[in-house]
XYZ file of C-alpha atoms in Angstrom:
700
model
C 34.783 25.628 9.532
C 31.505 24.188 8.392
C 30.140 21.064 9.967
C 30.772 17.918 7.988
C 27.221 16.337 8.074
C 25.830 13.328 6.303
C 22.183 12.303 6.226
C 21.544 8.780 5.576
C 18.947 5.982 6.579
C 19.649 3.767 9.567
C 21.693 0.907 8.316
C 22.778 -1.181 11.388
C 21.800 -2.044 14.916
C 24.549 0.146 16.168
C 23.109 3.094 14.215
C 19.670 2.280 15.541
C 20.968 2.307 19.145
C 22.381 5.776 18.519
C 18.822 6.974 17.541
C 17.276 5.365 20.588
C 19.824 7.101 22.869
C 18.786 10.461 21.297
C 15.146 9.680 21.734
C 15.645 8.816 25.396
C 17.121 12.364 26.098
C 13.836 13.986 24.654
C 11.284 11.336 25.536
C 9.222 13.586 27.713
C 8.422 15.670 24.652
C 8.426 12.908 21.915
C 5.973 10.469 23.738
C 5.729 6.736 23.794
C 7.773 4.916 20.950
C 8.436 1.285 21.721
C 11.696 -0.326 20.551
C 9.717 -2.416 18.135
C 8.464 0.834 16.480
C 12.006 1.980 15.995
C 13.037 -1.410 14.594
C 10.074 -1.277 12.146
C 10.686 2.249 10.951
C 14.445 1.331 10.461
C 13.476 -1.793 8.537
C 11.311 0.365 6.299
C 14.100 3.008 5.739
C 11.988 5.470 7.629
C 14.517 6.850 10.067
C 17.149 9.328 8.747
C 20.073 10.216 10.945
C 22.341 13.367 10.857
C 25.977 12.096 11.299
C 28.571 14.652 12.308
C 32.101 13.714 10.891
C 30.584 10.318 10.035
C 30.747 9.124 13.649
C 28.388 11.053 15.882
C 24.574 11.014 15.626
C 23.343 14.494 16.346
C 19.733 14.304 15.134
C 17.174 12.053 13.524
C 13.769 12.107 11.857
C 11.381 9.028 11.992
C 8.461 9.252 9.729
C 5.979 7.322 7.750
C 3.809 7.888 4.647
C 0.091 7.561 4.068
C -2.638 7.256 1.563
C -2.955 10.991 1.352
C 0.485 11.382 -0.234
C 1.880 12.893 3.015
C 5.163 12.228 4.711
C 4.068 12.158 8.373
C 6.880 13.060 10.854
C 6.581 11.213 14.228
C 9.786 12.524 15.556
C 12.302 15.119 14.550
C 14.992 15.258 17.278
C 18.223 17.162 17.475
C 20.647 16.797 20.427
C 20.444 19.936 22.555
C 24.144 20.468 22.273
C 23.913 20.725 18.425
C 20.795 22.907 17.989
C 20.791 26.188 15.933
C 23.281 24.644 13.393
C 20.979 23.726 10.588
C 20.758 20.043 11.269
C 16.896 20.057 11.458
C 16.766 21.885 8.180
C 18.966 19.380 6.575
C 16.805 16.450 7.850
C 13.780 17.985 6.370
C 15.505 18.648 3.014
C 16.285 14.875 2.987
C 12.694 14.019 3.407
C 11.730 16.276 0.501
C 14.465 14.913 -1.803
C 13.532 11.283 -1.003
C 9.745 11.760 -1.593
C 9.290 13.780 -4.803
C 5.911 11.871 -5.585
C 4.358 13.045 -2.349
C 2.321 16.208 -1.725
C 3.558 17.547 1.529
C 5.237 16.890 4.979
C 2.805 16.904 7.914
C 3.163 16.788 11.590
C 1.452 17.743 14.795
C 2.984 19.650 17.693
C 1.749 20.858 21.044
C 1.233 24.692 20.966
C 2.987 24.925 24.354
C 6.202 23.302 23.129
C 9.214 25.346 22.133
C 9.357 23.137 18.926
C 6.284 24.954 17.649
C 8.241 28.091 16.917
C 11.154 25.922 15.478
C 8.654 24.466 12.855
C 7.759 28.010 11.823
C 11.396 28.890 11.509
C 11.647 25.756 9.198
C 9.112 27.328 6.813
C 6.343 24.952 7.889
C 2.865 26.519 7.780
C 0.183 26.261 10.441
C -2.871 24.485 9.008
C -5.097 24.354 12.005
C -5.174 24.066 15.718
C -7.305 21.445 17.663
C -7.620 19.930 21.224
C -5.364 16.977 21.760
C -6.520 13.726 23.200
C -4.147 13.846 26.186
C -5.855 14.011 29.684
C -4.018 17.361 30.349
C -6.129 19.090 27.853
C -3.210 20.176 25.482
C -3.695 22.028 22.256
C -2.178 20.663 18.861
C -0.993 22.599 15.901
C -1.000 20.743 12.541
C 1.989 21.948 10.500
C 2.562 21.422 6.701
C 5.422 21.799 4.428
C 4.897 21.575 0.573
C 6.688 18.954 -1.603
C 4.760 18.637 -4.768
C 1.824 21.016 -5.343
C 0.532 19.186 -8.482
C -3.277 19.849 -8.697
C -3.918 16.130 -8.622
C -3.251 15.947 -4.888
C -6.004 18.635 -4.219
C -8.504 16.388 -6.039
C -7.861 13.244 -4.025
C -10.691 12.833 -1.462
C -9.637 11.815 1.935
C -11.173 8.645 3.210
C -12.531 8.752 6.779
C -9.934 8.134 9.317
C -9.311 4.356 10.028
C -11.320 3.213 13.179
C -9.437 1.536 15.858
C -11.771 -0.095 18.384
C -10.540 -0.346 21.954
C -11.430 -2.987 24.391
C -12.679 -2.040 27.917
C -9.364 -2.858 29.584
C -7.674 -0.260 27.241
C -10.200 2.420 27.813
C -9.916 1.860 31.640
C -6.075 2.231 31.232
C -6.373 5.435 29.259
C -8.967 7.088 31.605
C -7.386 6.000 35.032
C -3.936 7.365 35.463
C -3.307 4.949 38.529
C -3.443 1.803 36.390
C -0.231 0.007 35.784
C -0.671 -0.026 32.025
C -1.692 3.664 31.835
C 1.558 4.572 30.143
C 1.483 2.000 27.471
C -2.219 2.400 26.612
C -1.979 6.188 26.365
C 0.581 5.636 23.678
C -2.509 5.539 21.426
C -2.874 9.186 22.234
C 0.466 10.406 20.958
C 0.429 13.607 19.029
C 1.543 12.128 15.642
C -1.233 9.694 15.673
C -3.951 12.167 16.504
C -5.378 12.744 13.023
C -4.313 9.406 11.638
C -6.775 7.112 13.514
C -10.238 7.269 15.177
C -10.401 5.634 18.427
C -13.843 4.215 19.214
C -15.649 1.673 21.248
C -18.615 -0.642 20.773
C -21.846 -0.442 22.828
C -20.884 -3.845 24.451
C -18.395 -1.769 26.566
C -21.180 -0.773 28.871
C -21.809 -4.419 29.643
C -18.005 -4.602 30.585
C -18.201 -1.700 32.885
C -21.432 -2.946 34.553
C -19.330 -5.836 35.837
C -16.870 -3.448 37.570
C -16.947 -2.338 41.208
C -17.801 1.086 42.201
C -16.634 3.816 41.923
C -14.813 2.452 38.703
C -18.136 1.403 37.286
C -19.706 4.753 37.358
C -16.564 6.671 36.423
C -15.973 4.461 33.337
C -19.522 4.672 32.188
C -19.531 8.475 32.424
C -16.193 8.666 30.553
C -17.425 6.267 27.844
C -20.543 8.340 27.340
C -18.741 11.750 27.342
C -15.435 11.010 25.609
C -15.746 7.936 23.414
C -17.754 7.603 20.062
C -19.417 4.187 19.532
C -19.332 2.274 16.364
C -22.416 0.731 14.850
C -23.289 -1.801 12.229
C -26.007 -4.018 10.717
C -27.341 -6.370 13.219
C -27.604 -9.110 10.595
C -24.037 -8.448 9.614
C -22.713 -8.470 13.193
C -24.644 -11.711 13.826
C -22.874 -13.293 10.790
C -19.484 -12.095 11.933
C -20.292 -13.423 15.513
C -20.761 -16.937 14.121
C -17.385 -16.702 12.524
C -15.793 -15.427 15.740
C -17.387 -18.251 17.781
C -16.180 -20.842 15.227
C -12.689 -19.521 15.828
C -12.715 -18.915 19.596
C -15.344 -21.393 20.574
C -18.642 -20.743 22.526
C -18.290 -18.104 25.127
C -17.952 -19.598 28.658
C -18.909 -16.451 30.722
C -20.339 -13.014 30.432
C -16.953 -11.502 29.861
C -16.289 -13.944 26.919
C -19.665 -12.909 25.488
C -18.514 -9.228 25.476
C -15.141 -10.111 23.945
C -16.763 -11.990 21.040
C -19.329 -9.177 20.540
C -16.483 -6.506 20.451
C -14.585 -8.433 17.782
C -17.599 -9.108 15.643
C -18.738 -5.531 15.680
C -15.250 -4.286 15.038
C -14.893 -6.584 11.986
C -18.372 -5.681 10.698
C -17.589 -1.967 10.630
C -14.259 -2.712 8.929
C -12.094 -1.260 11.747
C -8.405 -1.237 11.080
C -7.747 -2.949 14.466
C -9.087 -4.078 17.768
C -6.806 -3.098 20.511
C -6.745 -5.166 23.667
C -4.546 -6.524 26.574
C -6.631 -9.571 26.899
C -4.302 -12.530 26.244
C -7.162 -14.831 25.915
C -8.304 -12.768 22.752
C -4.696 -12.181 21.473
C -4.005 -15.946 21.027
C -6.592 -16.006 18.333
C -5.393 -12.982 16.488
C -3.865 -14.900 13.484
C -7.152 -16.859 12.814
C -9.312 -13.619 13.303
C -7.020 -11.627 10.862
C -7.151 -14.420 8.257
C -10.882 -15.069 8.438
C -12.250 -11.511 9.077
C -9.442 -9.141 8.017
C -9.423 -7.601 11.509
C -5.985 -6.930 13.156
C -5.968 -7.766 16.893
C -3.117 -6.250 18.790
C -1.980 -4.742 22.219
C -1.534 -0.968 22.412
C 2.390 -1.138 22.011
C 2.082 -3.663 19.134
C -0.363 -1.227 17.418
C 2.237 1.717 17.665
C 4.922 -0.725 16.372
C 2.957 -2.139 13.475
C 1.048 1.070 12.645
C 2.141 1.071 8.936
C 1.121 -2.440 8.223
C -2.140 -2.283 10.211
C -3.306 0.687 8.031
C -2.180 -0.946 4.914
C -4.121 -4.077 5.826
C -7.076 -1.894 6.623
C -6.998 -0.143 3.186
C -6.329 -2.884 0.954
C -7.567 -6.455 1.621
C -6.861 -8.003 -1.791
C -8.320 -11.293 -0.418
C -11.708 -9.837 -0.986
C -11.097 -9.887 -4.731
C -10.743 -13.589 -4.789
C -13.407 -14.363 -2.253
C -16.050 -12.175 -3.953
C -15.995 -14.110 -7.221
C -16.156 -10.955 -9.314
C -16.440 -11.108 -12.981
C -16.036 -8.740 -15.856
C -18.307 -8.879 -19.009
C -19.418 -6.892 -22.124
C -22.489 -4.795 -21.774
C -25.180 -5.476 -24.430
C -27.942 -3.387 -23.042
C -28.061 -0.508 -20.542
C -31.005 -2.110 -18.610
C -28.955 -4.927 -17.506
C -28.101 -3.243 -14.281
C -29.000 -0.207 -12.028
C -27.242 2.853 -13.734
C -28.399 5.168 -10.960
C -25.771 3.698 -8.806
C -23.096 5.089 -11.150
C -24.281 8.702 -11.731
C -22.798 11.721 -9.782
C -26.083 13.462 -8.870
C -24.206 15.985 -6.697
C -22.386 17.296 -9.697
C -25.471 17.630 -11.807
C -25.281 14.363 -13.698
C -28.742 12.962 -14.612
C -29.781 9.376 -15.322
C -31.604 10.218 -18.600
C -28.604 11.833 -20.172
C -26.161 9.170 -18.759
C -28.245 6.400 -20.290
C -28.521 8.108 -23.585
C -24.695 8.416 -23.742
C -24.257 4.827 -23.189
C -26.944 3.732 -25.776
C -25.091 5.944 -28.248
C -21.849 4.113 -27.355
C -23.510 0.748 -27.750
C -24.796 1.731 -31.159
C -21.181 1.940 -32.429
C -19.470 -1.221 -31.266
C -16.530 -0.664 -33.608
C -15.358 2.241 -31.648
C -16.741 1.559 -28.144
C -16.362 -1.098 -25.574
C -18.470 -1.096 -22.580
C -17.787 -3.382 -19.643
C -19.495 -4.232 -16.388
C -17.915 -5.647 -13.217
C -20.208 -7.897 -11.153
C -20.428 -10.686 -8.705
C -22.840 -13.384 -7.676
C -24.226 -11.073 -5.000
C -23.920 -7.704 -6.740
C -24.481 -7.033 -10.358
C -23.565 -3.440 -10.026
C -19.928 -3.024 -8.881
C -18.243 -1.024 -11.675
C -18.900 0.294 -15.118
C -16.189 1.108 -17.736
C -16.643 2.725 -21.248
C -13.639 2.561 -23.606
C -13.383 4.508 -26.804
C -11.043 2.767 -29.163
C -8.992 5.328 -31.259
C -6.558 5.047 -33.994
C -2.780 4.324 -33.537
C -3.596 2.067 -30.685
C -4.879 4.776 -28.420
C -7.643 4.165 -25.888
C -9.804 6.718 -24.100
C -11.659 5.698 -20.955
C -14.570 8.094 -21.016
C -16.483 6.509 -18.043
C -14.785 4.770 -15.119
C -17.179 4.439 -12.237
C -17.601 2.535 -9.000
C -20.926 1.834 -7.420
C -21.199 4.816 -5.009
C -22.244 2.507 -2.245
C -18.749 1.024 -2.425
C -17.003 4.343 -1.893
C -14.939 4.463 1.279
C -15.558 0.723 1.561
C -12.509 -1.684 1.817
C -13.824 -3.699 -1.174
C -14.265 -0.396 -3.270
C -10.746 0.696 -2.628
C -9.192 -2.693 -3.555
C -11.151 -2.694 -6.765
C -10.192 0.908 -7.641
C -6.565 -0.347 -7.388
C -7.268 -3.150 -9.761
C -9.030 -1.021 -12.395
C -6.223 1.575 -12.251
C -3.553 -1.235 -12.665
C -5.354 -3.084 -15.438
C -8.080 -1.209 -17.256
C -9.183 -4.354 -19.222
C -5.716 -5.139 -20.472
C -5.617 -1.729 -22.306
C -1.745 -1.693 -22.575
C -0.767 -5.371 -22.345
C -1.141 -6.337 -25.975
C 2.493 -5.873 -26.884
C 1.681 -2.705 -28.885
C 2.748 0.810 -28.027
C -0.408 2.459 -26.751
C -1.677 5.576 -24.858
C -4.539 5.358 -22.454
C -6.341 8.444 -21.345
C -9.044 8.637 -18.643
C -11.236 11.559 -19.533
C -14.210 10.979 -17.210
C -14.978 14.327 -15.651
C -16.798 12.715 -12.748
C -14.503 9.819 -11.904
C -14.618 8.751 -8.362
C -11.865 10.358 -6.068
C -11.298 6.738 -4.847
C -10.272 5.843 -8.454
C -8.143 9.103 -8.721
C -6.320 8.165 -5.698
C -5.488 4.728 -7.062
C -4.442 6.241 -10.508
C -1.861 8.464 -9.022
C -0.257 5.321 -7.332
C -0.331 3.215 -10.589
C 1.896 5.190 -12.910
C -0.764 7.665 -14.374
C 0.231 11.275 -14.989
C -2.079 14.292 -15.008
C -2.723 17.010 -17.620
C -5.662 19.292 -18.041
C -7.905 17.262 -15.728
C -7.150 14.048 -17.683
C -4.984 11.135 -16.602
C -2.705 9.388 -18.961
C -0.791 6.124 -19.100
C 1.842 5.207 -21.724
C 2.665 1.728 -22.723
C 6.066 1.175 -24.412
C 7.025 -2.511 -24.594
C 10.566 -3.617 -25.057
C 14.007 -2.430 -23.968
C 14.949 1.222 -24.283
C 18.228 3.065 -24.226
C 18.154 6.547 -22.852
C 18.568 8.141 -26.257
C 15.953 5.945 -27.925
C 13.469 6.561 -25.138
C 13.922 10.400 -25.329
C 13.507 10.188 -28.988
C 10.375 8.224 -28.899
C 8.929 10.641 -26.369
C 9.733 13.495 -28.701
C 7.880 11.647 -31.594
C 4.863 11.134 -29.346
C 4.687 14.840 -28.515
C 5.108 15.790 -32.296
C 2.237 13.387 -33.340
C 0.054 14.884 -30.486
C -0.512 11.284 -29.042
C 0.469 12.683 -25.691
C 0.039 16.178 -24.213
C 3.277 18.212 -23.992
C 2.774 18.328 -20.180
C 2.777 14.457 -20.015
C 5.787 14.375 -22.193
C 7.706 16.768 -20.128
C 7.003 14.865 -16.999
C 8.297 11.618 -18.708
C 11.274 13.256 -20.136
C 12.264 14.604 -16.682
C 12.008 11.015 -15.436
C 14.266 9.745 -18.254
C 16.907 12.355 -17.675
C 17.316 11.745 -13.926
C 20.654 10.690 -12.624
C 20.010 6.875 -13.015
C 23.706 5.754 -13.016
C 24.089 6.923 -9.328
C 23.982 4.188 -6.788
C 20.977 4.948 -4.504
C 18.712 6.057 -7.315
C 17.290 2.724 -8.161
C 13.936 3.933 -6.954
C 13.928 6.552 -9.666
C 14.755 3.941 -12.364
C 11.994 1.737 -11.063
C 9.578 4.636 -11.251
C 10.458 5.373 -14.925
C 9.801 1.676 -15.869
C 6.405 1.967 -14.092
C 5.641 5.121 -16.222
C 6.239 3.054 -19.516
C 5.263 -0.375 -18.224
C 5.704 -2.865 -19.556
C 8.887 -1.329 -20.995
C 12.373 -1.681 -19.479
C 15.363 0.602 -19.623
C 18.998 -0.489 -20.428
C 20.420 2.236 -18.223
C 20.572 2.760 -14.512
C 21.585 0.456 -11.557
C 18.399 -1.493 -10.993
C 19.404 -5.006 -10.028
C 17.687 -8.296 -11.249
C 17.171 -11.550 -9.465
C 15.952 -14.797 -10.791
C 13.650 -16.255 -8.139
C 12.242 -19.832 -8.099
C 8.566 -20.387 -7.459
C 6.491 -23.438 -7.482
C 3.884 -24.099 -10.168
C 1.075 -23.904 -7.595
C 2.114 -20.445 -6.374
C 2.834 -19.197 -9.759
C -0.848 -19.971 -10.636
C -2.101 -18.183 -7.616
C 0.217 -15.141 -7.859
C 0.365 -14.318 -11.481
C 0.140 -16.812 -14.334
C -3.223 -18.170 -15.212
C -1.904 -19.720 -18.373
C -0.732 -22.643 -16.048
C -4.481 -23.235 -15.715
C -5.197 -23.192 -19.388
C -7.231 -20.172 -18.928
C -7.190 -16.856 -20.877
C -5.709 -14.227 -18.601
C -7.239 -11.292 -20.351
C -10.447 -12.772 -21.583
C -13.055 -9.959 -20.602
C -15.430 -12.686 -19.327
C -13.112 -14.248 -16.946
C -12.587 -13.915 -13.104
C -10.617 -10.957 -11.827
C -8.594 -12.427 -9.074
C -5.080 -11.323 -9.858
C -3.750 -8.828 -7.392
C -2.112 -5.588 -8.538
C 0.393 -6.263 -5.747
C 1.405 -9.491 -4.110
C 3.976 -10.837 -1.606
C 6.127 -13.929 -1.702
C 7.697 -15.574 1.384
C 11.080 -17.333 1.309
C 13.974 -18.068 3.611
C 16.399 -15.103 4.010
C 19.368 -17.086 2.785
C 20.333 -16.246 -0.928
C 17.669 -13.632 -1.205
C 17.428 -10.176 -2.893
C 19.343 -7.605 -0.901
C 17.685 -4.412 -1.864
C 14.050 -3.207 -1.904
C 14.073 -2.083 -5.479
C 14.796 -4.222 -8.442
C 13.484 -6.534 -11.031
C 12.331 -10.272 -10.497
C 12.403 -12.816 -13.239
C 10.207 -15.584 -12.043
C 11.552 -19.106 -12.747
C 8.765 -21.651 -12.400
C 10.346 -24.861 -11.060
C 9.007 -28.342 -11.629
C 7.999 -30.384 -14.542
C 8.046 -28.744 -18.028
C 4.901 -30.581 -19.099
C 3.060 -28.931 -16.245
C 4.373 -25.377 -17.082
C 7.641 -25.752 -15.088
C 11.249 -25.567 -15.897
C 11.185 -21.960 -17.543
C 11.144 -18.396 -16.834
C 7.566 -17.167 -17.210
C 7.163 -13.509 -15.762
C 8.849 -10.349 -14.875
C 7.854 -8.288 -11.804
C 9.063 -5.046 -10.095
C 10.414 -5.657 -6.607
C 9.289 -2.919 -4.292
C 9.927 -4.051 -0.771
C 11.775 -6.753 1.214
C 11.006 -7.212 4.884
C 12.815 -9.692 7.214
C 11.279 -10.930 10.479
C 9.670 -13.963 11.858
C 7.233 -15.972 9.846
C 4.222 -15.054 12.002
C 4.957 -11.325 12.004
C 5.608 -11.254 8.243
C 2.293 -12.961 7.671
C 0.491 -10.483 9.750
C 1.978 -7.680 7.697
C 1.388 -9.190 4.300
C -1.767 -11.216 4.946
C -3.764 -8.549 3.090
C -2.564 -9.851 -0.245
C -4.619 -12.879 0.403
C -2.915 -15.687 -1.658
C -1.364 -17.408 1.382
C -3.162 -18.515 4.450
C -1.457 -19.142 7.661
C -1.343 -22.944 7.449
C 0.640 -22.434 4.083
C 3.156 -20.333 5.957
C 3.461 -22.712 8.940
C 3.766 -25.710 6.494
C 6.696 -24.206 4.717
C 8.608 -22.535 7.700
C 7.590 -25.234 10.295
C 7.786 -22.911 13.166
C 6.011 -19.615 13.763
C 9.124 -17.819 14.991
C 11.363 -19.102 12.204
C 13.332 -16.305 10.438
C 11.775 -15.390 7.108
C 11.836 -12.936 4.204
C 8.819 -11.274 2.602
C 9.164 -9.997 -0.919
C 6.462 -7.361 -2.222
C 6.194 -6.974 -5.999
C 3.892 -5.266 -8.526
C 3.728 -4.645 -12.260
C 3.953 -8.392 -13.107
C 4.359 -8.990 -16.973
C 3.616 -12.308 -18.448
C 6.328 -13.193 -20.865
C 5.176 -14.053 -24.338
C 7.682 -16.879 -24.911
C 8.619 -18.437 -21.531
C 12.284 -19.188 -21.761
C 13.402 -22.768 -20.953
C 16.233 -23.478 -18.295
C 18.714 -24.606 -20.891
C 18.196 -21.365 -22.991
C 18.530 -19.342 -19.794
C 21.723 -21.064 -18.934
C 23.150 -20.506 -22.380
C 22.628 -16.722 -21.959
C 24.041 -16.734 -18.377
C 27.255 -18.635 -19.531
C 27.772 -15.962 -22.270
C 27.861 -13.465 -19.535
C 30.430 -15.262 -17.347
C 28.052 -17.021 -15.077
C 27.944 -20.764 -14.205
C 25.112 -23.140 -15.066
C 22.230 -22.513 -12.716
C 19.423 -24.752 -11.372
C 17.841 -21.939 -9.139
C 17.128 -23.688 -6.045
C 17.159 -20.134 -4.559
C 17.403 -16.481 -5.780
C 20.319 -15.680 -8.028
C 21.488 -12.139 -8.938
C 22.228 -11.802 -12.720
C 24.122 -9.037 -14.614
C 21.997 -6.390 -16.236
C 23.020 -7.369 -19.673
C 21.904 -10.912 -19.041
C 18.522 -9.754 -17.872
C 18.024 -7.689 -21.041
C 18.942 -10.625 -23.294
C 16.687 -12.971 -21.458
C 13.924 -10.414 -21.584
C 14.382 -9.741 -25.303
C 14.373 -13.573 -25.995
C 11.268 -14.333 -23.904
C 9.265 -11.494 -25.758
C 9.931 -12.753 -29.127
C 7.020 -14.627 -30.801
C 7.510 -18.292 -31.401
C 8.150 -19.260 -34.975
C-alpha cells in the first residue's frame, strides 16, 4: 500500500512544534536555527511539512527566496525511520509547484555529509565547490535544481553580496571556541548563509583588540588580518554618519564607546545590511539607528531569525525616495546634464551617437517624450525616452540609471519605481501596451522589471494595461485580438493566456489570480477566489501612502515629486483584519468629506500580512519609509503591543471615489448590513466588482 502523504505549509503552533522536534534529531547536521527563525519562516509560509496519514510529521523543508529568483533551502529533513520512501522528492516537488516564477532551487551542503549523494539522487546539479567558513575547514558543494529556465533570469546581474559588519565581541566569539557565546555567534557561518552574506569588519576593530589582554590581543589581531575583510568608505561620509550616531547615542564616554560609534558610522556609510553585536549598550539604540541611518543592528541569533527582513531592508529603502527630493521633468536640450553617465561604454556605446539619437528624438516632439529624473544634489539620476505609437502603445527605447548608482541602494529603489510606473504609461484608463526595447538597459532595471509584471520576448520586455473588469472568456478573446492585431508578440500572449487558463477557482490558488491581475494591471478579473477587504485609513496616511489628490496636487504631472512607493505597508490592530496574505484592498478614507474623507478612493493588491509586536513589525517594514517609530508608538501605546502589518502594492486611484452612502447601497443589495468601517470588513466578490465598476465611471 502506498503512503498517504500530504505536503502543506505549517498552519499552527502544534505543527511547528513537530517540525522543531524533527530538527532536534538532526541538529548536528543542520546547524544553528533559533526558535525565532522557525517562527519567522512559519509566519511567512516558508516551512512545508510532509504528513503521513495526516497525523505524523515525517519530514520538512525550510526555505527562503532571494533577489536572484532563487528558492534557497536552509533545511530539508526527513526522519531517519522514513527515508528512502520518496518524501524528500515530494517536498522538492512542492517547492517547484509553489514557485513557478523563480529560476531555481539552491542550497549548500558539506561534501563529507551523506546528504551530498542524496541531493544528486534528487537530480540536483553540482554548481561549484568552495571552502566553508567553519573552523574545521569543511568543503561546501553548491547544488541547483531548475524551476524556470526563461532567458530573462540569465540576464539578471547579481548584486554584490550584502555586507554584514561584525562587532569585535562577535569576531572574538567566532574565533575562540572557548567563549560562552561561540555557538550562537558561529550561527552566522551556517552553510545555508555562506553565499548569501559577506561577513566583514571595520578598521576600528584593531582599536578594540588593542584593549584586550595577551594572548587574546595578538591572537585576534592575527585572525582579523588573515581571515576578515575590512570595509572602507569615504572619510567625509563616515564623519557625517558619525555626527548622526552621536546625536542618537550621545557623546562617547570612553574609548570603547568611541569604537562602537565608529563601527556603526562606517557600517552605515558602506550601506551594510546589518551591524551584528552582543553589546546591549548598542542594541538599546537599534530602532533609532535603523530609522535614521537605515542600518539594522542585531545580535547574531536575531540576525538569523530576521534574515529575510534584514536583506529586504538592505535592498529597498524606499524612504530614500522621499528624503532625496527627486523630481521628474521634460528634457528640452541634451546639454542639460551629463549624458556620459548613461552610456554603456563596455558594450560599445559612444557618447557622440547617443547624443545624436536623443537630438533626433527631441526634433520630433509629437512622437517622442524624453524625461530626466534629478534631485537637488544630483541632476543626473535617470534618463527615459518614450516613443508614442498608434493605438495607445508606448515604446521605451532608453531606460537608463546613472551608472554610479548601480549596486547602490538608492539605485535599486529607483529602478523599482521606474519599473512600476514608467511615467504613468498605463494609468490613463486606456488599453495600452508598453514595450522596453533598450538593448543596453541596466541589469538593475531588468531585475526590477521581472518583479513588476513585465514579460519577456525576443530581448524586449512587455507590459499590458487592460483597465476594467474581465470575465475569463472576455479576457481570452481580448488577448486573441491583441495577437491578431500584432499589438503584442505571440510569445507574450501565450504567457498571458496560460495565466488566464490556470485553475483560479481552486482554493489555495489565490496567488495565481493575483499574479494575473498584476499582468493586466489595473484590470481586475471576475473569476477566482481572491478575497476583498475594505480597510479604513485616515486622510493623513492616505496622503502619504497613495493619494496625492488629497493634497490638491496632480499625481502624474511629469514635473512633480516622485515620492509614492511602489510597495507600502500599513499597520493596524490584529482584530477584524484580513485573514490571508493574498487579496484586494479597497481603501475607505475616513473623516470629513470636505477634506477628502468619507469615501472609497483606491484599490490595492494585498501581498503579505504579518503579525507580531509593534516594535518587531516596524523593524521589518520600516524600509517603506512612511511611518516613523514615534507614529507607531503613538498608535499602539506600547512597543510590545500585538500588531498586524499589511504589505500592499499596485495601488490604483479610483477615478470617481465612491461615497459611504453609495457603498452601503451596494453592500445592502448583496445581503450585507450598513457599514461605517471602523475596522476591516470582508465583502463579497460581486459587491467588489460593482463598487469598482461604479468608482471607475466618469462623473456626469
